[in-house]
Amino acid sequence: MLGIVTIIRPLRRVASLLTTPLEPEDFLGLINPLASSRQLRGVVTKVVPETADSTTIHFRPGKGWNAHLAGQWARIGVEIDGVRQWRSYSLSAPAGHDPAITVTAIGFVSTALVRNTRVGDVLFLDVPQGDFVLPRHPRPLLMLTAGSGLTPVMSMVRTLVPRRPDADVVLIHSARTRSEALFHDELLELADQFPGLQVKHWYTREEHGRRLDLTDLTDLEALCPDWRTRAAYACGPADFLDAATDLWDREVDAASPLTIERFAPVLLPGTGGEGGTITFEKSDKQVDAAGDVPLLDAGEECGVVMPSGCRMGICRSCLIPLVAGQVRDLRTGELHGQDGELIQTCINAAAGPVHLDI
Ligand SMILES: Cc1cc2nc3c(=O)[nH]c(=O)nc-3n(C[C@H](O)[C@H](O)[C@H](O)COP(=O)(O)OP(=O)(O)OC[C@H]3O[C@@H](n4cnc5c(N)ncnc54)[C@H](O)[C@@H]3O)c2cc1C
Ligand code: FES
């Protein structure tokens, strides 16, 4: 797959220009890749490798982009093998600067972005969104992050710490090893330069040799004794966030809230039923899917071009009208299915035969 994204993009463009009547839009796009009234785009201005598997991609967005708040994310589209794929990425650049995303290669789209993106490539964009943002009024903060969950928090730290002499931020970041820790050197430099930032790294495969344990108080009390009095933010893998949520529910009152950002949906274990045959009517495709496979994944698997965005039930970019059948919400186990109902395909699975209007 390596090389495919960058090679295919210009070839497809030429091929489509040769085979499709040109519209004024297309001439504009030839002169300036950011000039499109149909789809917001950005041009890649810098690509910075961060770790062996993570890369920061800086881009200059076209007209229609809204400046991001620190901590927000955006849908990013990229063409792979001729199909436009959408995923969500937190904006790691500070507010007030051109945006950047920091992507860790873990699957299909992220690996293509990390390995193949080059300066001058065009990304498809949606405007920044999300509520994982700094509090309106300054107060002591505790940031708990693990792995790529550091990205939205990095935007917050870069925005807040150099600009606010009264900033008081404790950042606890867990990574497997020092070399896998995102933004490692920059964070230590910021902490040296600004007394308002304390950075505590936790290495699960090096000096600590185990996971940061948030199921009880011991680790947290040792790392940040006044943690209860701080407004807390957490972003990382599901079990890390689940443990933090339980701890705050048990131990902390509402005056010191925990705000979390998830990169993947919380699915109810064992929600899947018997599944069924999914018919994608306009695409003339059919596939048998197990009861725990989202309709979105099943469609993509058999080559249907499915709309998507966050892939976790928050952005509603994946809505498709149901023609017939019943689906199961994988977050709650609830069965539903009115004819014509708009189905969030990223978090619903077939419960028996399903017909979708795509
Ligand atoms: C609001 C939001 C912000 C995000 N910000 C970032 C970001 O800043 N950097 C980044 O690298 N990714 C981020 N993601 C995740 C990103 O959207 C993709 O899910 C991720 O890149 C995997 O896509 P893929 O096509 O490579 O993997 P796929 O082939 O789609 O499969 C990967 C699987 O891993 C799950 N998954 C997603 N993220 C993680 C993770 N971090 N760890 C373990 N499993 C995961 C997915 O749900 C999916 O089931 C964010 C997601 C959301 C919803
Ligand atoms: S892709 Fe965002 S809600 Fe389904």
Coordinates of C-alpha atoms and ligand atoms in Angstrom, one line a residue:
M1 CA 0.0 0.0 0.0
L2 CA 2.9 2.4 0.6
G3 CA 3.1 5.1 -2.0
I4 CA -0.5 4.6 -3.2
V5 CA -2.0 7.8 -1.7
T6 CA 0.5 10.2 -3.3
I7 CA 0.7 8.4 -6.7
I8 CA -3.0 7.8 -7.2
R9 CA -4.1 11.3 -6.4
P10 CA -2.7 13.1 -9.5
L11 CA -3.4 10.1 -11.7
R12 CA -7.0 10.0 -10.7
R13 CA -7.3 13.8 -11.2
V14 CA -5.9 13.6 -14.7
A15 CA -8.1 10.5 -15.5
S16 CA -11.2 12.2 -14.3
L17 CA -10.4 15.4 -16.2
L18 CA -10.1 13.3 -19.4
T19 CA -13.3 11.4 -18.8
T20 CA -15.6 14.0 -17.2
P21 CA -16.9 17.3 -18.6
L22 CA -15.1 20.1 -16.8
E23 CA -17.1 22.4 -14.6
P24 CA -15.9 25.9 -13.6
E25 CA -15.1 24.3 -10.2
D26 CA -12.6 22.0 -11.9
F27 CA -10.7 24.9 -13.6
L28 CA -10.5 26.7 -10.3
G29 CA -9.2 23.5 -8.7
L30 CA -6.5 23.3 -11.3
I31 CA -5.2 26.8 -10.6
N32 CA -5.6 26.6 -6.9
P33 CA -6.3 23.3 -5.1
L34 CA -7.9 25.1 -2.2
A35 CA -10.5 26.9 -4.4
S36 CA -13.6 24.7 -4.1
S37 CA -17.1 25.8 -3.1
R38 CA -18.1 22.1 -2.9
Q39 CA -15.6 20.8 -0.4
L40 CA -13.4 22.5 2.1
R41 CA -9.7 21.6 1.4
G42 CA -6.3 22.2 2.9
V43 CA -2.8 21.9 1.4
V44 CA -0.1 20.2 3.3
T45 CA 2.7 22.7 4.2
K46 CA 5.0 20.6 6.5
V47 CA 5.3 17.0 7.5
V48 CA 7.2 16.3 10.7
P49 CA 8.0 12.8 11.9
E50 CA 7.4 12.6 15.7
T51 CA 8.1 8.9 16.6
A52 CA 8.5 5.8 14.5
D53 CA 4.7 5.6 14.0
S54 CA 3.5 9.1 14.4
T55 CA 3.7 12.1 12.1
T56 CA 2.5 15.7 12.4
I57 CA 0.9 17.1 9.2
H58 CA 0.6 20.9 9.0
F59 CA -1.8 22.3 6.5
R60 CA -3.1 25.6 5.2
P61 CA -6.9 25.4 5.0
G62 CA -8.9 27.1 2.3
K63 CA -11.8 29.5 2.6
G64 CA -14.6 28.2 4.9
W65 CA -12.3 26.9 7.6
N66 CA -13.0 28.3 11.1
A67 CA -10.1 28.9 13.4
H68 CA -9.9 26.0 16.0
L69 CA -10.1 26.2 19.7
A70 CA -7.3 24.3 21.5
G71 CA -8.5 20.7 22.0
Q72 CA -10.9 20.6 19.1
W73 CA -10.8 18.0 16.2
A74 CA -11.7 18.0 12.5
R75 CA -12.8 15.4 10.0
I76 CA -10.0 14.8 7.5
G77 CA -10.6 13.1 4.2
V78 CA -7.9 11.5 2.0
E79 CA -8.1 9.5 -1.2
I80 CA -6.8 6.0 -1.0
D81 CA -7.1 3.7 -3.9
G82 CA -9.5 6.1 -5.5
V83 CA -11.9 6.2 -2.5
R84 CA -12.2 9.2 -0.2
Q85 CA -11.8 8.0 3.3
W86 CA -12.7 10.2 6.3
R87 CA -11.4 10.0 9.8
S88 CA -11.3 12.5 12.8
Y89 CA -8.1 14.0 14.1
S90 CA -7.5 16.4 17.0
L91 CA -5.7 19.6 16.0
S92 CA -2.4 19.5 17.8
A93 CA -1.3 23.1 16.8
P94 CA -2.0 25.9 19.3
A95 CA -5.1 28.0 18.7
G96 CA -4.4 31.0 16.5
H97 CA -2.0 29.1 14.3
D98 CA -2.5 27.2 11.1
P99 CA -3.8 23.7 12.0
A100 CA -1.8 20.5 12.2
I101 CA -2.8 17.0 13.0
T102 CA -0.6 14.4 14.7
V103 CA -1.5 10.9 13.4
T104 CA -0.4 7.6 14.9
A105 CA -0.3 4.7 12.4
I106 CA -2.7 2.0 13.8
G107 CA -4.9 1.1 10.8
F108 CA -5.9 1.7 7.2
V109 CA -6.2 5.5 7.0
S110 CA -3.8 6.5 9.7
T111 CA -1.0 4.3 8.2
A112 CA -1.5 5.9 4.8
L113 CA -1.4 9.4 6.3
V114 CA 1.7 8.7 8.4
R115 CA 3.7 7.0 5.6
N116 CA 2.6 8.7 2.5
T117 CA 1.7 12.4 3.1
R118 CA 3.9 14.9 1.3
V119 CA 4.2 18.7 1.2
G120 CA 1.7 20.0 -1.4
D121 CA -0.8 17.1 -1.0
V122 CA -4.4 18.2 -0.7
L123 CA -6.5 17.1 2.3
F124 CA -10.3 17.2 2.3
L125 CA -11.6 18.9 5.5
D126 CA -14.5 19.6 7.6
V127 CA -14.6 22.5 10.1
P128 CA -13.2 22.1 13.7
Q129 CA -15.6 20.9 16.3
G130 CA -15.7 19.4 19.8
D131 CA -16.2 20.4 23.5
F132 CA -12.9 19.1 24.8
V133 CA -11.6 22.6 25.2
L134 CA -9.9 24.7 28.0
P135 CA -12.2 26.1 30.7
R136 CA -13.5 29.6 30.2
H137 CA -12.0 30.9 33.4
P138 CA -8.4 30.1 34.4
R139 CA -7.9 27.4 37.1
P140 CA -5.4 24.7 38.0
L141 CA -5.5 21.9 35.5
L142 CA -4.6 18.2 35.5
M143 CA -4.1 16.6 32.1
L144 CA -4.1 12.8 32.0
T145 CA -3.1 11.3 28.6
A146 CA -1.9 8.1 27.1
G147 CA -0.5 7.3 23.6
S148 CA -2.0 9.4 20.9
G149 CA -4.4 10.9 23.4
L150 CA -1.8 13.6 24.0
T151 CA -2.7 15.4 20.8
P152 CA -5.6 17.6 21.8
V153 CA -3.9 18.3 25.2
M154 CA -0.8 19.3 23.4
S155 CA -2.8 22.0 21.6
M156 CA -4.1 23.2 25.0
V157 CA -0.6 23.2 26.5
R158 CA 0.9 25.0 23.6
T159 CA -1.9 27.6 23.6
L160 CA -2.1 28.2 27.4
V161 CA 1.3 27.8 28.9
P162 CA 3.4 30.3 26.9
R163 CA 0.7 32.9 26.9
R164 CA -0.6 32.9 30.5
P165 CA 1.9 33.6 33.4
D166 CA -0.8 32.4 35.8
A167 CA -1.1 28.9 34.1
D168 CA -0.9 26.0 36.5
V169 CA -0.9 22.7 34.5
V170 CA 0.2 19.2 35.6
L171 CA 0.5 16.9 32.6
I172 CA 0.8 13.2 33.3
H173 CA 1.5 11.3 30.1
S174 CA 1.8 7.6 29.7
A175 CA 3.6 6.0 26.8
R176 CA 5.2 2.6 26.3
T177 CA 8.8 4.0 26.0
R178 CA 10.5 7.3 25.9
S179 CA 11.0 7.0 22.2
E180 CA 7.3 6.5 21.7
A181 CA 6.3 9.4 23.8
L182 CA 4.9 12.1 21.6
F183 CA 6.3 15.6 21.8
H184 CA 8.7 14.4 24.5
D185 CA 11.5 17.0 24.1
E186 CA 9.2 19.9 23.4
L187 CA 7.2 19.2 26.6
L188 CA 10.4 19.0 28.7
E189 CA 11.6 22.3 27.2
L190 CA 8.3 24.0 27.9
A191 CA 8.3 22.8 31.5
D192 CA 11.9 24.1 31.9
Q193 CA 10.9 27.5 30.4
F194 CA 7.5 28.0 32.1
P195 CA 7.1 27.3 35.8
G196 CA 3.3 26.9 35.2
L197 CA 3.8 23.5 33.5
Q198 CA 4.9 20.3 35.2
V199 CA 5.3 17.3 33.0
K200 CA 5.4 13.7 34.4
H201 CA 6.1 10.9 32.0
W202 CA 5.0 7.3 32.8
Y203 CA 6.7 4.6 30.8
T204 CA 4.9 1.3 30.9
R205 CA 7.7 -0.7 29.2
E206 CA 10.7 1.2 30.8
E207 CA 11.2 2.6 34.2
H208 CA 7.7 2.1 35.6
G209 CA 7.3 -1.3 34.0
R210 CA 3.5 -1.3 34.4
R211 CA 0.5 0.7 33.4
L212 CA -0.5 3.8 35.3
D213 CA -3.1 2.5 37.6
L214 CA -6.2 4.7 37.9
T215 CA -8.3 2.1 39.5
D216 CA -7.1 3.3 42.9
L217 CA -5.5 6.5 44.3
T218 CA -1.9 5.4 44.8
D219 CA -0.3 6.5 41.5
L220 CA -2.3 9.7 41.2
E221 CA -1.6 10.8 44.8
A222 CA 2.1 10.2 44.2
L223 CA 2.2 12.1 40.9
C224 CA -0.1 15.0 41.7
P225 CA -1.0 15.2 45.4
D226 CA -3.6 18.1 44.8
W227 CA -5.3 16.3 41.9
R228 CA -8.7 16.6 43.5
T229 CA -8.7 20.3 43.4
R230 CA -7.8 20.6 39.7
A231 CA -10.1 20.7 36.6
A232 CA -9.1 17.4 34.9
Y233 CA -8.9 16.4 31.3
A234 CA -8.2 12.9 30.0
C235 CA -7.6 11.4 26.6
G236 CA -6.3 8.0 25.8
P237 CA -7.4 4.3 25.3
A238 CA -10.8 3.2 26.4
D239 CA -9.7 1.3 29.6
F240 CA -7.6 4.3 30.7
L241 CA -10.6 6.6 30.3
D242 CA -13.0 4.2 31.9
A243 CA -10.8 3.8 35.0
A244 CA -10.4 7.6 35.2
T245 CA -14.2 8.1 34.9
D246 CA -14.9 5.6 37.7
L247 CA -12.2 7.2 39.9
W248 CA -13.7 10.7 39.5
D249 CA -17.2 9.4 40.0
R250 CA -16.1 7.8 43.3
E251 CA -13.8 10.3 44.7
V252 CA -14.4 13.8 43.3
D253 CA -17.2 16.3 43.7
A254 CA -18.7 18.3 40.8
A255 CA -16.5 21.3 41.5
S256 CA -13.5 19.6 40.0
P257 CA -14.9 17.9 36.9
L258 CA -13.2 15.4 34.6
T259 CA -13.6 16.1 30.9
I260 CA -12.8 13.2 28.6
E261 CA -12.2 12.8 24.8
R262 CA -12.6 9.4 23.2
F263 CA -11.1 8.3 19.9
A264 CA -13.3 5.2 19.6
P265 CA -16.9 4.5 20.7
V266 CA -17.9 2.8 23.9
L267 CA -19.6 -0.4 22.8
L268 CA -21.7 -2.5 25.2
P269 CA -19.8 -5.8 25.6
G270 CA -21.8 -8.7 24.0
T271 CA -24.3 -6.5 22.3
G272 CA -24.1 -8.3 19.0
G273 CA -27.0 -10.6 18.1
E274 CA -27.2 -12.9 15.2
G275 CA -26.5 -10.3 12.5
G276 CA -27.9 -10.6 9.0
T277 CA -27.7 -10.0 5.3
I278 CA -27.2 -6.3 4.5
T279 CA -28.4 -5.1 1.1
F280 CA -27.0 -1.8 -0.2
E281 CA -29.7 -1.0 -2.7
K282 CA -28.3 1.7 -4.9
S283 CA -24.8 0.1 -4.9
D284 CA -26.3 -3.2 -5.8
K285 CA -24.2 -5.0 -3.2
Q286 CA -25.0 -7.5 -0.5
V287 CA -23.0 -8.9 2.4
D288 CA -23.6 -11.2 5.4
A289 CA -22.4 -9.4 8.5
A290 CA -22.1 -10.6 12.1
G291 CA -24.3 -8.9 14.7
D292 CA -21.3 -6.9 16.2
V293 CA -20.0 -5.5 12.9
P294 CA -21.1 -1.8 12.3
L295 CA -23.0 -1.4 9.0
L296 CA -20.3 1.1 8.0
D297 CA -17.5 -1.4 8.3
A298 CA -19.6 -4.1 6.5
G299 CA -20.4 -1.7 3.6
E300 CA -16.7 -0.6 3.2
E301 CA -15.6 -4.2 3.4
C302 CA -17.7 -5.1 0.3
G303 CA -16.7 -1.9 -1.6
V304 CA -19.6 0.4 -1.0
V305 CA -18.6 4.1 -0.7
M306 CA -20.0 4.8 2.7
P307 CA -20.1 8.4 4.1
S308 CA -18.3 8.6 7.5
G309 CA -16.6 10.9 9.9
C310 CA -15.9 10.3 13.6
R311 CA -16.8 6.5 13.4
M312 CA -18.0 6.7 17.0
G313 CA -21.5 8.1 16.9
I314 CA -20.9 11.8 17.5
C315 CA -20.8 13.6 14.1
R316 CA -23.7 12.0 12.2
S317 CA -21.8 12.1 8.9
C318 CA -22.6 8.5 8.3
L319 CA -26.4 8.7 8.3
I320 CA -28.1 6.5 5.7
P321 CA -31.9 5.9 5.3
L322 CA -33.2 2.5 6.2
V323 CA -35.4 0.9 3.6
A324 CA -36.3 -2.1 5.6
G325 CA -35.2 -4.3 8.5
Q326 CA -34.0 -3.8 12.1
V327 CA -30.7 -2.7 13.4
R328 CA -29.0 -2.8 16.8
D329 CA -27.3 0.1 18.5
L330 CA -24.0 -1.3 19.6
R331 CA -23.6 1.2 22.4
T332 CA -26.9 0.3 24.1
G333 CA -28.1 -3.0 22.6
E334 CA -31.4 -1.3 21.6
L335 CA -33.2 -2.6 18.5
H336 CA -34.8 -0.1 16.2
G337 CA -35.8 0.3 12.6
Q338 CA -38.6 2.5 11.2
D339 CA -38.7 2.6 7.4
G340 CA -37.0 5.7 6.2
E341 CA -35.2 6.2 9.6
L342 CA -31.8 7.7 9.3
I343 CA -29.3 5.2 10.6
Q344 CA -25.9 6.0 12.1
T345 CA -24.1 3.3 10.4
C346 CA -20.9 3.5 12.5
I347 CA -22.6 2.4 15.7
N348 CA -25.5 0.2 14.4
A349 CA -25.3 -3.4 13.2
A350 CA -27.7 -5.6 11.3
A351 CA -30.3 -7.5 13.4
G352 CA -31.7 -9.7 10.7
P353 CA -32.0 -8.7 7.0
V354 CA -31.4 -5.0 6.5
H355 CA -31.9 -2.9 3.3
L356 CA -30.1 0.5 3.2
D357 CA -30.7 3.3 0.7
I358 CA -27.1 3.6 -0.6
Ligands
LIG1 C1 -12.6 13.0 18.1 C2 -11.4 12.2 17.6 C3 -10.1 12.6 17.6 C4 -9.1 11.8 17.2 N1 -7.8 12.3 17.2 C5 -6.8 11.5 16.8 C6 -5.5 12.0 16.8 O1 -5.2 13.2 17.2 N2 -4.5 11.2 16.4 C7 -4.7 9.9 16.0 O2 -3.8 9.2 15.6 N3 -6.0 9.4 16.0 C8 -7.0 10.2 16.3 N4 -8.3 9.7 16.3 C9 -8.5 8.3 15.8 C10 -8.7 8.4 14.3 O3 -9.9 9.0 13.9 C11 -8.8 7.0 13.6 O4 -9.8 6.2 14.3 C12 -7.5 6.3 13.8 O5 -6.5 7.0 13.0 C13 -7.6 4.9 13.2 O6 -8.1 4.9 11.9 P1 -7.6 3.9 10.8 O7 -8.3 4.0 9.5 O8 -6.1 3.9 10.7 O9 -7.9 2.5 11.5 P2 -9.1 1.5 11.2 O10 -8.6 0.6 10.1 O11 -10.3 2.3 11.0 O12 -9.2 0.7 12.5 C14 -8.7 1.0 13.7 C15 -9.6 0.6 14.9 O13 -9.0 1.2 16.1 C16 -9.9 2.0 16.8 N5 -9.1 3.1 17.3 C17 -9.2 4.4 16.9 N6 -8.2 5.2 17.6 C18 -7.6 4.3 18.4 C19 -6.5 4.5 19.3 N7 -5.9 5.7 19.5 N8 -6.0 3.4 19.9 C20 -6.5 2.2 19.7 N9 -7.6 2.0 18.9 C21 -8.1 3.0 18.2 C22 -10.9 2.4 15.9 O14 -12.2 2.6 16.5 C23 -11.0 1.1 14.9 O15 -11.8 0.2 15.5 C24 -9.4 10.5 16.7 C25 -10.7 10.0 16.7 C26 -11.7 10.8 17.2 C27 -13.1 10.3 17.1
FES2 S1 -19.3 8.6 11.5 FE1 -19.7 10.1 13.0 S2 -21.7 9.5 13.8 FE2 -21.1 7.9 12.4

